[in-house]
Amino acid sequence: MPPIPVGARPETGAYFGNQHQSGVLFVHSLEDRQGGWGWQPRTGIVEQQRGVFDLRVGGGGDRIRGDNGGFDIDSKAALAQGTATLGRWSPFGGSDSMYFGAMFGYGATRSDSQAVPASFQSQGNTSGYSVGAFGTWYQDDLTRAGWYGDLWGQYAGFSDRVQTVFREQVDYNSHAGILSAEGGYVVRLQDSSWSLVPQGQFVYVHNHTYNVTQLDGLRVDGAHRGGWLSRVGVRAEREPFRWAGAAVRPFVTLNWWHDALGDEVVVNNLSTRYLYPSDRFEFKAGVDARFQGGWMAWGNVGLQTGSQAYQAWTVQAGTRFVWQ
């Protein structure tokens, strides 16, 4: 095989895909974690007197195209995350409530990279676990109208692998610390069956990747990367209607994501940054359903678009178990 210019080495895209995916894999909103139950009235379900466990599974993919030189990167991801609500208290001693609990999850990603305009290819894989805690506050815990806030933090550890153009497998480790603050306001529209939930979220990610030296001498410098994501959006949801014995509530969500994660891969002292767009626009649609006996479930699909020919999709489903 002829020498490959460092700038065209597809491993750079694979290492970059691993770094980016491990930073965002466990990032989520309150809506993702527990469906729409966060701001739906608790009528008929006195959850603070029971145990609550939420479980969600999901997958997705994104891609960027280096049409003018750079890298084509196609990534796929899958995850499962469980959340246990462990307690409740009222910080202000009124109708407000703060719920707190623990989170744990597992996820895996794959990133296929191709150097452009060359045709050399490489593949990156990462998998790992996360543990964390959350606290969610509601201004009015009975109606769930008005203000809400959601705070969570997670630590995630990953095992990473890159397959080089020479079919060498390079194994290394990485980890990430993630903090999120989300807030919003639930508006029940008068003389309408719809509610609006304008919301915003700020996420800080500290990602640490360890140094790697391939057998062919290619050096990939480990990095301590601290950056942030922000989201501004609005959710519109309809009052529930009966269908097949369940109370079904459809919804749509529009989000604007701003990415300032600062992802960077340094290969033989050559830095590669800004492969993913700074701004992404997301559309999500789905349903929440409540069945007899208190069992609840939700599901949604999402699409994202951005500059640099960026496209992404997500699909997820979840369920809530409530017991005495």
GROMACS .gro file of N, CA and C in nm, residues 238-316:
model
  237
  238ARG      N    1  -5.085   1.731   2.311
  238ARG     CA    2  -5.231   1.732   2.314
  238ARG      C    3  -5.281   1.663   2.439
  239GLU      N    4  -5.399   1.705   2.486
  239GLU     CA    5  -5.461   1.634   2.598
  239GLU      C    6  -5.487   1.489   2.558
  240PRO      N    7  -5.479   1.395   2.651
  240PRO     CA    8  -5.492   1.253   2.613
  240PRO      C    9  -5.631   1.218   2.564
  241PHE      N   10  -5.633   1.119   2.475
  241PHE     CA   11  -5.760   1.063   2.428
  241PHE      C   12  -5.752   0.912   2.443
  242ARG      N   13  -5.867   0.848   2.448
  242ARG     CA   14  -5.871   0.703   2.468
  242ARG      C   15  -5.856   0.630   2.335
  243TRP      N   16  -5.769   0.529   2.335
  243TRP     CA   17  -5.750   0.446   2.217
  243TRP      C   18  -5.702   0.309   2.261
  244ALA      N   19  -5.776   0.206   2.223
  244ALA     CA   20  -5.742   0.066   2.254
  244ALA      C   21  -5.722   0.046   2.404
  245GLY      N   22  -5.806   0.113   2.484
  245GLY     CA   23  -5.799   0.096   2.628
  245GLY      C   24  -5.691   0.176   2.697
  246ALA      N   25  -5.619   0.260   2.625
  246ALA     CA   26  -5.511   0.339   2.683
  246ALA      C   27  -5.539   0.488   2.665
  247ALA      N   28  -5.482   0.569   2.754
  247ALA     CA   29  -5.487   0.714   2.739
  247ALA      C   30  -5.362   0.755   2.662
  248VAL      N   31  -5.380   0.810   2.542
  248VAL     CA   32  -5.270   0.839   2.450
  248VAL      C   33  -5.255   0.989   2.437
  249ARG      N   34  -5.131   1.037   2.447
  249ARG     CA   35  -5.103   1.180   2.436
  249ARG      C   36  -4.994   1.201   2.330
  250PRO      N   37  -5.029   1.251   2.210
  250PRO     CA   38  -4.927   1.278   2.108
  250PRO      C   39  -4.855   1.410   2.134
  251PHE      N   40  -4.734   1.424   2.080
  251PHE     CA   41  -4.658   1.547   2.099
  251PHE      C   42  -4.562   1.566   1.983
  252VAL      N   43  -4.518   1.690   1.966
  252VAL     CA   44  -4.408   1.724   1.875
  252VAL      C   45  -4.316   1.820   1.949
  253THR      N   46  -4.187   1.814   1.916
  253THR     CA   47  -4.087   1.899   1.979
  253THR      C   48  -3.994   1.955   1.872
  254LEU      N   49  -3.963   2.084   1.881
  254LEU     CA   50  -3.865   2.149   1.795
  254LEU      C   51  -3.750   2.199   1.882
  255ASN      N   52  -3.627   2.168   1.843
  255ASN     CA   53  -3.509   2.207   1.920
  255ASN      C   54  -3.402   2.270   1.831
  256TRP      N   55  -3.332   2.366   1.888
  256TRP     CA   56  -3.211   2.419   1.828
  256TRP      C   57  -3.095   2.386   1.921
  257TRP      N   58  -3.001   2.305   1.873
  257TRP     CA   59  -2.883   2.265   1.949
  257TRP      C   60  -2.763   2.347   1.903
  258HIS      N   61  -2.687   2.399   1.999
  258HIS     CA   62  -2.561   2.466   1.967
  258HIS      C   63  -2.447   2.385   2.029
  259ASP      N   64  -2.351   2.346   1.945
  259ASP     CA   65  -2.242   2.257   1.984
  259ASP      C   66  -2.114   2.338   1.999
  260ALA      N   67  -2.062   2.346   2.122
  260ALA     CA   68  -1.932   2.407   2.148
  260ALA      C   69  -1.847   2.310   2.230
  261LEU      N   70  -1.849   2.182   2.191
  261LEU     CA   71  -1.779   2.078   2.267
  261LEU      C   72  -1.628   2.090   2.253
  262GLY      N   73  -1.580   2.148   2.144
  262GLY     CA   74  -1.437   2.161   2.127
  262GLY      C   75  -1.367   2.030   2.097
  263ASP      N   76  -1.438   1.934   2.032
  263ASP     CA   77  -1.374   1.807   1.997
  263ASP      C   78  -1.249   1.832   1.915
  264GLU      N   79  -1.142   1.757   1.946
  264GLU     CA   80  -1.016   1.772   1.874
  264GLU      C   81  -0.939   1.641   1.878
  265VAL      N   82  -0.880   1.606   1.765
  265VAL     CA   83  -0.791   1.491   1.756
  265VAL      C   84  -0.658   1.540   1.701
  266VAL      N   85  -0.548   1.507   1.769
  266VAL     CA   86  -0.414   1.550   1.728
  266VAL      C   87  -0.338   1.426   1.682
  267VAL      N   88  -0.312   1.417   1.551
  267VAL     CA   89  -0.244   1.304   1.492
  267VAL      C   90  -0.109   1.351   1.440
  268ASN      N   91   0.000   1.297   1.499
  268ASN     CA   92   0.136   1.340   1.462
  268ASN      C   93   0.148   1.493   1.464
  269ASN      N   94   0.095   1.551   1.572
  269ASN     CA   95   0.100   1.696   1.596
  269ASN      C   96   0.012   1.777   1.499
  270LEU      N   97  -0.070   1.711   1.419
  270LEU     CA   98  -0.163   1.780   1.330
  270LEU      C   99  -0.302   1.778   1.392
  271SER      N  100  -0.357   1.895   1.423
  271SER     CA  101  -0.486   1.905   1.492
  271SER      C  102  -0.601   1.905   1.392
  272THR      N  103  -0.706   1.829   1.425
  272THR     CA  104  -0.829   1.828   1.346
  272THR      C  105  -0.944   1.866   1.438
  273ARG      N  106  -1.019   1.970   1.400
  273ARG     CA  107  -1.131   2.018   1.481
  273ARG      C  108  -1.247   2.056   1.388
  274TYR      N  109  -1.360   2.085   1.450
  274TYR     CA  110  -1.477   2.144   1.383
  274TYR      C  111  -1.531   2.056   1.269
  275LEU      N  112  -1.527   1.925   1.287
  275LEU     CA  113  -1.586   1.839   1.185
  275LEU      C  114  -1.739   1.841   1.191
  276TYR      N  115  -1.794   1.859   1.311
  276TYR     CA  116  -1.940   1.859   1.326
  276TYR      C  117  -1.991   2.003   1.330
  277PRO      N  118  -2.110   2.029   1.279
  277PRO     CA  119  -2.161   2.167   1.273
  277PRO      C  120  -2.189   2.223   1.412
  278SER      N  121  -2.174   2.354   1.424
  278SER     CA  122  -2.199   2.420   1.552
  278SER      C  123  -2.348   2.427   1.584
  279ASP      N  124  -2.433   2.433   1.483
  279ASP     CA  125  -2.577   2.448   1.505
  279ASP      C  126  -2.651   2.336   1.433
  280ARG      N  127  -2.742   2.275   1.508
  280ARG     CA  128  -2.824   2.168   1.453
  280ARG      C  129  -2.971   2.194   1.489
  281PHE      N  130  -3.060   2.156   1.400
  281PHE     CA  131  -3.203   2.177   1.420
  281PHE      C  132  -3.272   2.041   1.421
  282GLU      N  133  -3.358   2.022   1.522
  282GLU     CA  134  -3.415   1.891   1.548
  282GLU      C  135  -3.568   1.897   1.549
  283PHE      N  136  -3.629   1.795   1.490
  283PHE     CA  137  -3.774   1.775   1.497
  283PHE      C  138  -3.799   1.637   1.556
  284LYS      N  139  -3.884   1.630   1.659
  284LYS     CA  140  -3.919   1.504   1.722
  284LYS      C  141  -4.071   1.492   1.731
  285ALA      N  142  -4.119   1.371   1.716
  285ALA     CA  143  -4.263   1.345   1.728
  285ALA      C  144  -4.281   1.208   1.793
  286GLY      N  145  -4.385   1.196   1.875
  286GLY     CA  146  -4.408   1.069   1.940
  286GLY      C  147  -4.536   1.070   2.021
  287VAL      N  148  -4.550   0.968   2.104
  287VAL     CA  149  -4.669   0.953   2.188
  287VAL      C  150  -4.626   0.907   2.327
  288ASP      N  151  -4.706   0.947   2.426
  288ASP     CA  152  -4.701   0.892   2.561
  288ASP      C  153  -4.832   0.819   2.584
  289ALA      N  154  -4.827   0.706   2.651
  289ALA     CA  155  -4.948   0.626   2.673
  289ALA      C  156  -4.954   0.577   2.816
  290ARG      N  157  -5.074   0.578   2.872
  290ARG     CA  158  -5.098   0.526   3.007
  290ARG      C  159  -5.200   0.414   2.996
  291PHE      N  160  -5.164   0.297   3.050
  291PHE     CA  161  -5.247   0.179   3.040
  291PHE      C  162  -5.311   0.148   3.175
  292GLN      N  163  -5.400   0.052   3.177
  292GLN     CA  164  -5.463   0.012   3.301
  292GLN      C  165  -5.359  -0.045   3.397
  293GLY      N  166  -5.381  -0.022   3.524
  293GLY     CA  167  -5.288  -0.069   3.625
  293GLY      C  168  -5.172   0.023   3.652
  294GLY      N  169  -5.170   0.141   3.586
  294GLY     CA  170  -5.064   0.237   3.612
  294GLY      C  171  -4.940   0.222   3.527
  295TRP      N  172  -4.936   0.122   3.437
  295TRP     CA  173  -4.820   0.105   3.351
  295TRP      C  174  -4.820   0.212   3.244
  296MET      N  175  -4.705   0.271   3.217
  296MET     CA  176  -4.693   0.380   3.120
  296MET      C  177  -4.580   0.353   3.024
  297ALA      N  178  -4.589   0.409   2.904
  297ALA     CA  179  -4.486   0.390   2.803
  297ALA      C  180  -4.482   0.512   2.712
  298TRP      N  181  -4.374   0.524   2.638
  298TRP     CA  182  -4.361   0.634   2.543
  298TRP      C  183  -4.267   0.593   2.431
  299GLY      N  184  -4.275   0.665   2.321
  299GLY     CA  185  -4.186   0.640   2.209
  299GLY      C  186  -4.182   0.763   2.119
  300ASN      N  187  -4.070   0.784   2.051
  300ASN     CA  188  -4.058   0.897   1.961
  300ASN      C  189  -3.950   0.872   1.857
  301VAL      N  190  -3.955   0.949   1.751
  301VAL     CA  191  -3.853   0.950   1.648
  301VAL      C  192  -3.809   1.094   1.628
  302GLY      N  193  -3.684   1.114   1.589
  302GLY     CA  194  -3.632   1.248   1.571
  302GLY      C  195  -3.541   1.257   1.450
  303LEU      N  196  -3.537   1.375   1.391
  303LEU     CA  197  -3.450   1.405   1.278
  303LEU      C  198  -3.375   1.534   1.306
  304GLN      N  199  -3.247   1.538   1.269
  304GLN     CA  200  -3.165   1.658   1.284
  304GLN      C  201  -3.098   1.692   1.152
  305THR      N  202  -3.074   1.821   1.134
  305THR     CA  203  -3.002   1.866   1.016
  305THR      C  204  -2.911   1.982   1.054
  306GLY      N  205  -2.807   2.004   0.974
  306GLY     CA  206  -2.714   2.112   1.001
  306GLY      C  207  -2.622   2.132   0.882
  307SER      N  208  -2.530   2.225   0.894
  307SER     CA  209  -2.435   2.252   0.786
  307SER      C  210  -2.339   2.134   0.770
  308GLN      N  211  -2.251   2.144   0.671
  308GLN     CA  212  -2.155   2.038   0.641
  308GLN      C  213  -2.225   1.907   0.605
  309ALA      N  214  -2.343   1.920   0.541
  309ALA     CA  215  -2.423   1.804   0.499
  309ALA      C  216  -2.454   1.711   0.616
  310TYR      N  217  -2.469   1.770   0.735
  310TYR     CA  218  -2.496   1.689   0.855
  310TYR      C  219  -2.641   1.644   0.856
  311GLN      N  220  -2.661   1.516   0.884
  311GLN     CA  221  -2.794   1.458   0.902
  311GLN      C  222  -2.788   1.358   1.017
  312ALA      N  223  -2.897   1.349   1.093
  312ALA     CA  224  -2.901   1.255   1.205
  312ALA      C  225  -3.044   1.209   1.227
  313TRP      N  226  -3.056   1.091   1.286
  313TRP     CA  227  -3.187   1.038   1.320
  313TRP      C  228  -3.178   0.967   1.456
  314THR      N  229  -3.288   0.965   1.526
  314THR     CA  230  -3.297   0.895   1.655
  314THR      C  231  -3.431   0.824   1.664
  315VAL      N  232  -3.434   0.716   1.738
  315VAL     CA  233  -3.558   0.647   1.771
  315VAL      C  234  -3.542   0.591   1.911
  316GLN      N  235  -3.643   0.604   1.994
  316GLN     CA  236  -3.633   0.551   2.129
  316GLN      C  237  -3.772   0.516   2.183
   0.00000   0.00000   0.00000
